[in-house]
Coordinates of C-alpha atoms and ligand atoms in Angstrom, one line a residue:
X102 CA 0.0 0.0 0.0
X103 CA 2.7 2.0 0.4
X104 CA 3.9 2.3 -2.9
X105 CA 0.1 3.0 -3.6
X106 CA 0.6 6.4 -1.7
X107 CA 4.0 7.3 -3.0
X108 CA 2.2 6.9 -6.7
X109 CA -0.3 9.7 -5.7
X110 CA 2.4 11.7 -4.2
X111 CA 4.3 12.0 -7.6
X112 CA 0.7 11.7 -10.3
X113 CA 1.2 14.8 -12.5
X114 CA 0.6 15.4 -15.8
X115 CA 3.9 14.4 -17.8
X116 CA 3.5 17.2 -19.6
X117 CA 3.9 19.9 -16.5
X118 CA 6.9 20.5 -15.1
X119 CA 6.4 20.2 -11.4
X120 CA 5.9 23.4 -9.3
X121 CA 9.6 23.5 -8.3
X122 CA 10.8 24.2 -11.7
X123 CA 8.4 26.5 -12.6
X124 CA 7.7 30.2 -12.3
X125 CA 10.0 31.9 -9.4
X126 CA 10.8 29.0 -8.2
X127 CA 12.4 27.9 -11.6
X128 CA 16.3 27.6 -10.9
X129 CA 18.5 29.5 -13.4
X130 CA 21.0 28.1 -15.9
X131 CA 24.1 30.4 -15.6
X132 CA 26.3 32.0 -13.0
X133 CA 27.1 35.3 -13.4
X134 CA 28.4 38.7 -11.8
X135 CA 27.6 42.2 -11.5
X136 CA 29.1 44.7 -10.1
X137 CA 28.4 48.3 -8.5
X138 CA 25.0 47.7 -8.5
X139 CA 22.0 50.7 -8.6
X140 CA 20.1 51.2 -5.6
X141 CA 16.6 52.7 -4.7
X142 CA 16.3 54.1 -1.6
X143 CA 19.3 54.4 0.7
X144 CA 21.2 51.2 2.4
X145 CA 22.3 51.8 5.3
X146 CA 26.4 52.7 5.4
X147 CA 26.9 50.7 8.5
X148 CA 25.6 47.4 6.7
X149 CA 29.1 46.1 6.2
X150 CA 29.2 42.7 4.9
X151 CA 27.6 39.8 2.7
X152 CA 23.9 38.8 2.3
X153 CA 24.3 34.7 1.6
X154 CA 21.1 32.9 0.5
X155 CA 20.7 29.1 0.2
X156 CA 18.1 26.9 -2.0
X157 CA 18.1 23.8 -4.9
X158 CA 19.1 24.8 -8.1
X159 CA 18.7 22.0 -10.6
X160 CA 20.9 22.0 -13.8
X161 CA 19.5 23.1 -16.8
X162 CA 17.4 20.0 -18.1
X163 CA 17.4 18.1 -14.7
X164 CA 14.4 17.3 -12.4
X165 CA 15.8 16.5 -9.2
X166 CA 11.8 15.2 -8.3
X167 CA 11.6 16.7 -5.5
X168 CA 12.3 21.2 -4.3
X169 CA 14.3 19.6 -1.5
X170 CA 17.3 17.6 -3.6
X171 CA 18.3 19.9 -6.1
X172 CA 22.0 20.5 -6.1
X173 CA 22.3 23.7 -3.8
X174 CA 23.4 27.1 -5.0
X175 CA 24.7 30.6 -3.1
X176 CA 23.6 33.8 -3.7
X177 CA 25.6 37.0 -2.3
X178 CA 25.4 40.2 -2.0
X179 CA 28.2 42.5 -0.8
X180 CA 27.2 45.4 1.0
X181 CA 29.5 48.0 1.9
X182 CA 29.7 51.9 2.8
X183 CA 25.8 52.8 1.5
X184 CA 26.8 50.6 -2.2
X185 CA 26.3 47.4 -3.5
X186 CA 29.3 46.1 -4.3
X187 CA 28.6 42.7 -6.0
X188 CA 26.0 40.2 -6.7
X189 CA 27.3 36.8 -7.2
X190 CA 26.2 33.0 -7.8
X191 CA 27.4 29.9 -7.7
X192 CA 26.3 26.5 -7.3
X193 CA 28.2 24.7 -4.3
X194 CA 30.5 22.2 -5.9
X195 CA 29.4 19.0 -3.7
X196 CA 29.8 15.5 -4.6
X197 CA 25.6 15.5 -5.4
X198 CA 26.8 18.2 -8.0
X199 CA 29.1 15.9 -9.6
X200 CA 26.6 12.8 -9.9
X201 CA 28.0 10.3 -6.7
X202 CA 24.3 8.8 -5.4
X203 CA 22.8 10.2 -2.5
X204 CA 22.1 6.3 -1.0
X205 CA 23.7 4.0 0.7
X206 CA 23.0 0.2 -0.3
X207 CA 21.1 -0.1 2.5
X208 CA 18.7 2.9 1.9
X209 CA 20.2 5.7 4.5
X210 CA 21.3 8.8 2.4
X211 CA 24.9 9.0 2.5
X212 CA 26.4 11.9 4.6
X213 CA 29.6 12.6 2.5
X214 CA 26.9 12.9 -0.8
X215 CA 25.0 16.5 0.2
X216 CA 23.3 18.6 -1.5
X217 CA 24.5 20.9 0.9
X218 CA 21.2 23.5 -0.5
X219 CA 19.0 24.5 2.5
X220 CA 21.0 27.1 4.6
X221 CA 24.2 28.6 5.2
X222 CA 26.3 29.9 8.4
X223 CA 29.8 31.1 9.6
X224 CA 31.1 29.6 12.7
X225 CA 34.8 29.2 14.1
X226 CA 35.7 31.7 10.8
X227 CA 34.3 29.1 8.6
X228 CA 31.3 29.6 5.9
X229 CA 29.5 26.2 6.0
X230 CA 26.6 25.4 3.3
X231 CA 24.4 22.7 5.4
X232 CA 21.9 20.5 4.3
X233 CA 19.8 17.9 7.1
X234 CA 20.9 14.5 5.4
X235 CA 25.0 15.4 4.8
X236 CA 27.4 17.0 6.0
X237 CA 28.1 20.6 5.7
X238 CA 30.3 21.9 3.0
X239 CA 32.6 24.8 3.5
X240 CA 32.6 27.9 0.7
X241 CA 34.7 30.8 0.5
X242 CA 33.6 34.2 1.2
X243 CA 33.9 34.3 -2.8
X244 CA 31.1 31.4 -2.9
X245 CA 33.3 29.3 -4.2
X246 CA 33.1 26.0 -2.4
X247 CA 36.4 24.8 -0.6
X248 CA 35.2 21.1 0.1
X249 CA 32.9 18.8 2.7
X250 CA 33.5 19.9 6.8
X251 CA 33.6 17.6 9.4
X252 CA 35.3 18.9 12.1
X253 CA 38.3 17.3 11.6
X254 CA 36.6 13.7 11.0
X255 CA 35.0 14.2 15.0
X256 CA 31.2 14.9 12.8
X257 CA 30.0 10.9 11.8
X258 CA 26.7 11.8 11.2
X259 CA 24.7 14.8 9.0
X260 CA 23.8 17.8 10.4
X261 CA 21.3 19.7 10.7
X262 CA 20.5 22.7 8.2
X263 CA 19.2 24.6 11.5
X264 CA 22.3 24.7 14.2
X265 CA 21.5 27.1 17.8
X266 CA 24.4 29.5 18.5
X267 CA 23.7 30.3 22.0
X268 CA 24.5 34.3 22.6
X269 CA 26.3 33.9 25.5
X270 CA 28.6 31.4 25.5
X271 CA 28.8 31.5 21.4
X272 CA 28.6 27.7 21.0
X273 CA 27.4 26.0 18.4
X274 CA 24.5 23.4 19.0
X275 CA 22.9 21.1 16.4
X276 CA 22.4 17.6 15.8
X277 CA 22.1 14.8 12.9
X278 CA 19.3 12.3 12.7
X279 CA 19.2 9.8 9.9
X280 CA 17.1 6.9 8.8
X281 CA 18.8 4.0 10.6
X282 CA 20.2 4.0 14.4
X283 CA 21.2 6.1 15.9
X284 CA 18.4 8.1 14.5
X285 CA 19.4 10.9 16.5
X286 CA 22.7 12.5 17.8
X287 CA 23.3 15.8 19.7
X288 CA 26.5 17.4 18.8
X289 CA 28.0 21.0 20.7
X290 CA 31.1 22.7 19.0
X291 CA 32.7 25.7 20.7
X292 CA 32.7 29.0 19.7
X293 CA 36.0 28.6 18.0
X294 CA 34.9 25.8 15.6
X295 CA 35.8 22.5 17.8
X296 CA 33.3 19.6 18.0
X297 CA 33.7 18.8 21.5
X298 CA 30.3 16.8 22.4
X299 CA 28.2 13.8 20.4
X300 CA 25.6 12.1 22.5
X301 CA 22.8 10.0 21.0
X302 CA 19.1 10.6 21.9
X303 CA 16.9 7.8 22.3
X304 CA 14.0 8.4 19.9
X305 CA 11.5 5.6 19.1
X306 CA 11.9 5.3 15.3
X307 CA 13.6 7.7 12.7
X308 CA 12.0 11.0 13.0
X309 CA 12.7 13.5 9.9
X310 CA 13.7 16.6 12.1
X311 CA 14.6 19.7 10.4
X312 CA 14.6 22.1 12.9
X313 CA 15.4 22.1 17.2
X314 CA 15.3 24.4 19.9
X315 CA 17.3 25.5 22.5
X316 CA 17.7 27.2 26.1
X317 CA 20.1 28.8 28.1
X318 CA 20.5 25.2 29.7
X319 CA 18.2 22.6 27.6
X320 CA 18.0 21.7 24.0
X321 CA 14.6 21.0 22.9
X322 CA 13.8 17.9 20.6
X323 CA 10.8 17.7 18.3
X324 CA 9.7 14.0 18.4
X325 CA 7.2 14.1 15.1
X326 CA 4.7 11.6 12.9
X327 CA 6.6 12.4 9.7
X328 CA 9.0 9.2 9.3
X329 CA 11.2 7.8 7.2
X330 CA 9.2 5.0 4.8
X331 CA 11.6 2.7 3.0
X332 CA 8.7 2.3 0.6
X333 CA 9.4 5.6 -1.1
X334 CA 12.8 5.2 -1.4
X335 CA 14.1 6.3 -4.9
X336 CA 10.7 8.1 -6.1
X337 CA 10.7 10.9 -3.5
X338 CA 11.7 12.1 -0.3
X339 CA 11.4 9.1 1.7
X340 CA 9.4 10.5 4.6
X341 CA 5.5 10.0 5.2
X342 CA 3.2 11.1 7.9
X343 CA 2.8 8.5 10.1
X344 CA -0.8 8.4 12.1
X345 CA 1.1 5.2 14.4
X346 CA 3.8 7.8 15.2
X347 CA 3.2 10.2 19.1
X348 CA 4.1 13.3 18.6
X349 CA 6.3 14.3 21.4
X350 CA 8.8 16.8 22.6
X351 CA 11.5 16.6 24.6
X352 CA 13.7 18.7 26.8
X353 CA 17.3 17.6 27.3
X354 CA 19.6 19.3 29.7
X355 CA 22.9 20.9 27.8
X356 CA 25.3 20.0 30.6
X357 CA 24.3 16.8 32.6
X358 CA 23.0 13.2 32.4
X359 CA 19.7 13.1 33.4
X360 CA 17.1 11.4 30.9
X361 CA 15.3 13.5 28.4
X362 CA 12.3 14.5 29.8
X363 CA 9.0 13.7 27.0
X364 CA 5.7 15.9 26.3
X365 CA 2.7 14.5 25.0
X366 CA 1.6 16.7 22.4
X367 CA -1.3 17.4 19.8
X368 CA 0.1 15.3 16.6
X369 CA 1.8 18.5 14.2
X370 CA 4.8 19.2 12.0
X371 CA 7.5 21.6 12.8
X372 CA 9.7 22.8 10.0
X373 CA 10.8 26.1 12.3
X374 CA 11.1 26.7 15.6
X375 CA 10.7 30.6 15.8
X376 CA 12.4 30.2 19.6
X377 CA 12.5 29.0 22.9
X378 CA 13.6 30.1 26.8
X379 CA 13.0 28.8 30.1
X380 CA 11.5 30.4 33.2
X381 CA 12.6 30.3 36.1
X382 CA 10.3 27.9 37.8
X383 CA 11.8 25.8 35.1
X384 CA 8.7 26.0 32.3
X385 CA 9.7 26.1 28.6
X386 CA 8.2 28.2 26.1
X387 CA 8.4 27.3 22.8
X388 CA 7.4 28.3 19.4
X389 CA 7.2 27.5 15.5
X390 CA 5.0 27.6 12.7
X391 CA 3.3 24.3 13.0
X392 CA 1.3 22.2 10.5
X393 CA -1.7 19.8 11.3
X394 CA -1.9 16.7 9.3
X395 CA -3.6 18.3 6.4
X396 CA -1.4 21.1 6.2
X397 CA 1.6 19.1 6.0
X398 CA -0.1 16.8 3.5
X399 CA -1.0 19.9 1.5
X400 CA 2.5 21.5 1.9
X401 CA 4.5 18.3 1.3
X402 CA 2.6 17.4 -1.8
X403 CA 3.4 20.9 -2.9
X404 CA 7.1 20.9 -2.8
X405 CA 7.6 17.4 -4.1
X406 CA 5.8 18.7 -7.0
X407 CA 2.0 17.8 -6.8
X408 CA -0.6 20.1 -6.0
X409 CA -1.0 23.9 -6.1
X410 CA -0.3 26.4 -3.9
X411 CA -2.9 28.5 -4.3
X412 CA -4.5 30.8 -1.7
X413 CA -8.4 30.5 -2.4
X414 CA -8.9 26.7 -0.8
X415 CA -6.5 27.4 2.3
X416 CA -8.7 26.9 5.6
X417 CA -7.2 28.5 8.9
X418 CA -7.1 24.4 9.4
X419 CA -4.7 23.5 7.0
X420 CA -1.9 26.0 7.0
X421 CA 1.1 26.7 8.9
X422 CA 0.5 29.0 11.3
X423 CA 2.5 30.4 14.3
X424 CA 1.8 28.0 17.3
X425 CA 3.3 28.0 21.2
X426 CA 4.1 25.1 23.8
X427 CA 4.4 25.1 27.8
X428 CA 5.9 22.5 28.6
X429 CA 6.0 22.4 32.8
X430 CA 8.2 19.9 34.4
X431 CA 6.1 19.9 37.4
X432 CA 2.8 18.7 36.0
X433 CA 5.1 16.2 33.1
X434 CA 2.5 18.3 30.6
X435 CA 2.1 20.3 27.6
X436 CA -0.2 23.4 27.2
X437 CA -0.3 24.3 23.5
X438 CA -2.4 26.5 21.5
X439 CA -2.3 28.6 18.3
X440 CA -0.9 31.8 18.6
X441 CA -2.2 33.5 15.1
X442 CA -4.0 32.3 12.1
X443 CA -2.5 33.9 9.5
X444 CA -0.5 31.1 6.7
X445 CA 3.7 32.1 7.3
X446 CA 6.8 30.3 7.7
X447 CA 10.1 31.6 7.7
X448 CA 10.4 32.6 11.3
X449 CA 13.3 34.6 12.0
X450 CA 14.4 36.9 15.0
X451 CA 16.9 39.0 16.9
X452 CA 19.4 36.0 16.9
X453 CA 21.3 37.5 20.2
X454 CA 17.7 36.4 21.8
X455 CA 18.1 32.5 20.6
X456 CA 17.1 30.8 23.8
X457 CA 16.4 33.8 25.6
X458 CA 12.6 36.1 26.8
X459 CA 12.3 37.6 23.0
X460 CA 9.7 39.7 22.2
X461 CA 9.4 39.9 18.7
X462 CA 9.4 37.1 15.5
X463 CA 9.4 37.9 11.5
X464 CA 8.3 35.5 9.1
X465 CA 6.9 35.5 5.7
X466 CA 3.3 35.1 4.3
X467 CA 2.6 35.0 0.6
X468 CA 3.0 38.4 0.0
X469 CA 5.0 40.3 2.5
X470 CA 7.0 39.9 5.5
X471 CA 4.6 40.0 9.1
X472 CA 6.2 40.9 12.3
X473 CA 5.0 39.5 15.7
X474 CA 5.1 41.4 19.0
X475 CA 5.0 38.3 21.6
X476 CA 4.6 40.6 24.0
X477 CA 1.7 42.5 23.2
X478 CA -0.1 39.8 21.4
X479 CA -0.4 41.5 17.9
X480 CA 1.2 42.1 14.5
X481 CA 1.7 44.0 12.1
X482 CA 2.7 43.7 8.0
X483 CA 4.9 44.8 5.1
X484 CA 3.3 44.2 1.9
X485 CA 6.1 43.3 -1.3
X486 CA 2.7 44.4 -4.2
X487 CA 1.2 41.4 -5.6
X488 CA 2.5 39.0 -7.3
X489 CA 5.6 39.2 -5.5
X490 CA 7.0 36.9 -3.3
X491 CA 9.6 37.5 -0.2
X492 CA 12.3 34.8 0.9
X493 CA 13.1 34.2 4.3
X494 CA 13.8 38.1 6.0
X495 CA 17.0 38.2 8.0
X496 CA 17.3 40.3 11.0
X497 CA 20.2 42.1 10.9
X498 CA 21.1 44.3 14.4
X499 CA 22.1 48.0 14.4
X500 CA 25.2 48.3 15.7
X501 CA 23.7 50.9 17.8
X502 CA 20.8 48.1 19.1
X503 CA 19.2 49.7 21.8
X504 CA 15.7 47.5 21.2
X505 CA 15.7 44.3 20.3
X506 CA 14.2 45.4 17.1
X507 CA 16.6 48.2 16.1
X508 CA 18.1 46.8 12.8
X509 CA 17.2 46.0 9.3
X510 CA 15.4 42.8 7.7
X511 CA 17.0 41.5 4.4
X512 CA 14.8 39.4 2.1
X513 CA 15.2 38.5 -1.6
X514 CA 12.0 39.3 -3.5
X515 CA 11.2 37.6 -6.3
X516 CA 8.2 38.7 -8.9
X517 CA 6.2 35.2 -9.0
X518 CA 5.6 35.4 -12.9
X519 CA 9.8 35.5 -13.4
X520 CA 10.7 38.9 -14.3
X521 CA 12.9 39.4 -11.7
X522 CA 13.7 40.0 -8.1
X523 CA 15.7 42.5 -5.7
X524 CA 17.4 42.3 -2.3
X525 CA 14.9 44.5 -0.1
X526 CA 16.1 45.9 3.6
X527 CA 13.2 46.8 5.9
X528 CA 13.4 49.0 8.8
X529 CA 12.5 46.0 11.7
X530 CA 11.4 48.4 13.8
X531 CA 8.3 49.4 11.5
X532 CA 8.9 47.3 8.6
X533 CA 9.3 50.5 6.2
X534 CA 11.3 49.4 3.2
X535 CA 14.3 51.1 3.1
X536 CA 16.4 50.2 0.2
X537 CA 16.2 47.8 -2.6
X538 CA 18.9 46.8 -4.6
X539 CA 17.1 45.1 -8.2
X540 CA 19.5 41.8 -9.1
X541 CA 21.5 41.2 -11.9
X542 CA 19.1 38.1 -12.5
X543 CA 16.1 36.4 -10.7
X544 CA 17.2 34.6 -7.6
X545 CA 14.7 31.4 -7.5
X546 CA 12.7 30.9 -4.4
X547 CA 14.8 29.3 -1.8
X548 CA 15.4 28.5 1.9
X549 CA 17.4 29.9 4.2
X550 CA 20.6 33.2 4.4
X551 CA 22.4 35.0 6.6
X552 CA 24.1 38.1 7.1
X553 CA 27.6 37.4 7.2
X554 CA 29.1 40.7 8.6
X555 CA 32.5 42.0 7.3
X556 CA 35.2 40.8 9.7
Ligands
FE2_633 FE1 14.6 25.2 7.1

């Protein structure tokens, strides 16, 4: 039966190129660069640095058959003194790139064979290009790639496209979860770029987790019904909801032995955590955009190709829509509800607040970029005109950061129908664009960048 639902999964018309090639999501064939580029509006002088954006790029002619496992490509922007000095892209040179398969004989996806297409970082003076199922792969601050990171063969395992820097202490947490035991590892790597911790955690079957949280003292897991399926191996991604599956989360200690502690939640999908802190009575407060079963079924169908993304049929039941946990160790349960209804993902924030009180989240609907005040319970949007279509908005602190919304958001926009698309830099205080510098060529829809300031 399983081959039954991994058929409907992938039915299209032959004849129709699946959503992820078409439109602004279509990858582009050539890399290019321009220089000195024109700006409307003013950039701020004191944005000093590069603008790096992730996502699949498929070579001309190719169809991956799935958004997720095209070959990854970098976007970047230089911004210096009020100008834009460059725009740049290349794809990241990874074994994928060069044809090796992505599976082991025995189904697992190989970690040395990455995409390496879903985010990007810098860490211990190193630009990595990560991916969930390999390991990360280390570019120059030219974008051109350098070769596959493992921290000096310590890293056995994949890692995650969605690693915690903790503010204070500046280290790096993440973890790698794969399709046959261990299914799950927690790994720690100092500020200066050593791996110094790996520690399995004990999950009941292999999870597909893209995202985690952490604490000032916990990491946060996100135990979830979407598993791996060795029934869809080699047609799609090989993960399926799983109804059989609890959907749990689970709060670890950073520094300490004591056994993960579990939550019983309401069965959902986490892509993004938006973030998470403790109190002091030792509650955790958590949140992400979350998806019910039909808005992951919806959403998944979408990116592997099938479907439409269309607004008009989207019920405030089957979209992903920002959501909070309490999980309080002294009742062993989880209070949960929705915190908004509008359809976003994308959740970013002041990242000097990961695992901290945090009062405000970004993310991206449709057509503009919403911000969230947590603390006064309401929002308010930018809108990008119809027809276009933001990418994941970057917060980017002043250097004078007095609130914890003084500083700029950076988003690639991209007009849906192809014609083009423009780094845009908000005002995060009251979302008022600011500048926009229009690209040398469209930038397809993708996942996730960063603000790599200038050293
Ligand atoms: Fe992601």
């Amino acid at each position: 039966m399983s081959t039954v639902t991994c058929q409907l999964w992938n039915e299209r018309d032959v004849d129709t190129p699946p959503l992820y090639l078409q439109g602004h999501v279509a990858p582009v064939a050539r890399e290019i660069e321009g220089r000195d580029l024109a700006v409307r509006g003013a950039l701020p002088p004191e944005l000093d640095g590069r603008y790096f954006r992730n996502g699949p790029n498929p070579r001309p002619g190719e169809d991956p058959g799935h958004w997720f496992t095209g070959p990854g490509m970098l976007h970047g922007i230089r911004l210096e003194g009020g100008r834009a000095r460059w725009y740049r892209n290349r794809w990241i040179r990874t074994a994928a790139f060069d044809g090796a398969p992505r599976y082991k004989p025995d189904g697992s996806p190989d970690p040395a064979v990455s995409p390496a297409n879903t985010s990007v970082i810098r860490h211990g003076g190193r630009i990595l290009a990560l991916v969930e199922t390999g390991l990360p792969y280390e570019v120059s601050p030219e974008l051109d790639t350098l070769g596959p990171f493992d921290f000096g063969g310590r890293l056995t395992t994949a890692m995650t496209a969605h690693p915690k820097q903790d503010p204070a202490t500046g280290d790096l947490h993440f973890f790698g979860y794969g399709a046959v035991p261990p299914y799950l590892t927690y790994h720690r790597a100092t500020a200066d770029g050593r791996l110094v911790e790996s520690r399995e955690v004990r999950v009941p079957g292999p999870t597909m987790m893209h995202d985690f949280a952490i604490t000032e003292h916990h990491v946060i897991w996100l135990d979830l019904p979407v598993v791996f399926d060795p029934h869809l191996l080699g047609r799609t991604i090989p993960y399926r909801w799983d109804d059989a599956y609890r959907a749990r989360l689970g709060v670890m200690e950073q520094r300490g032995d004591a056994p993960v502690r579990w939550y019983e939640v309401e069965p959902g999908y986490v892509f993004h955590i938006g973030n998470a802190r403790e109190d002091p009575d030792g509650r955790i407060k958590l949140d992400a955009v979350r998806y019910n079963r039909d808005a992951f079924a919806r959403t998944w169908g979408s990116i592997g190709g099938v479907g439409d993304s269309s607004g008009p049929r989207i019920s405030p039941n089957d979209r992903p829509t920002l959501y909070c946990w309490i999980l309080d160790p002294a009742t062993g349960r989880a209070v949960e509800q929705p915190l908004d209804d509008r359809a976003i993902e994308f959740p970013t924030l002041n990242d000097a607040h990961v695992g901290r009180s945090s009062r405000y989240r970004y993310a991206v609907r449709d057509d503009g970029v919403v911000k969230y005040d947590l603390t006064l319970g309401s929002a308010s949007r930018y809108d990008a005109g119809e027809g276009q279509a933001p990418g994941e908005a970057v917060f980017v602190p002043a250097a004078d950061d007095r609130a914890e919304d003084a500083g700029w958001l950076l988003t690639i926009v991209s007009d849906r129908a192809g014609r083009g698309s423009e780094l845009q830099v908000l005002d995060a205080a009251d979302l008022r664009l600011t500048a926009a510098v229009p690209l040398p060529q469209r930038v397809p829809a993708g996942f996730h960048g960063a603000w790599l300031p200038q050293p």
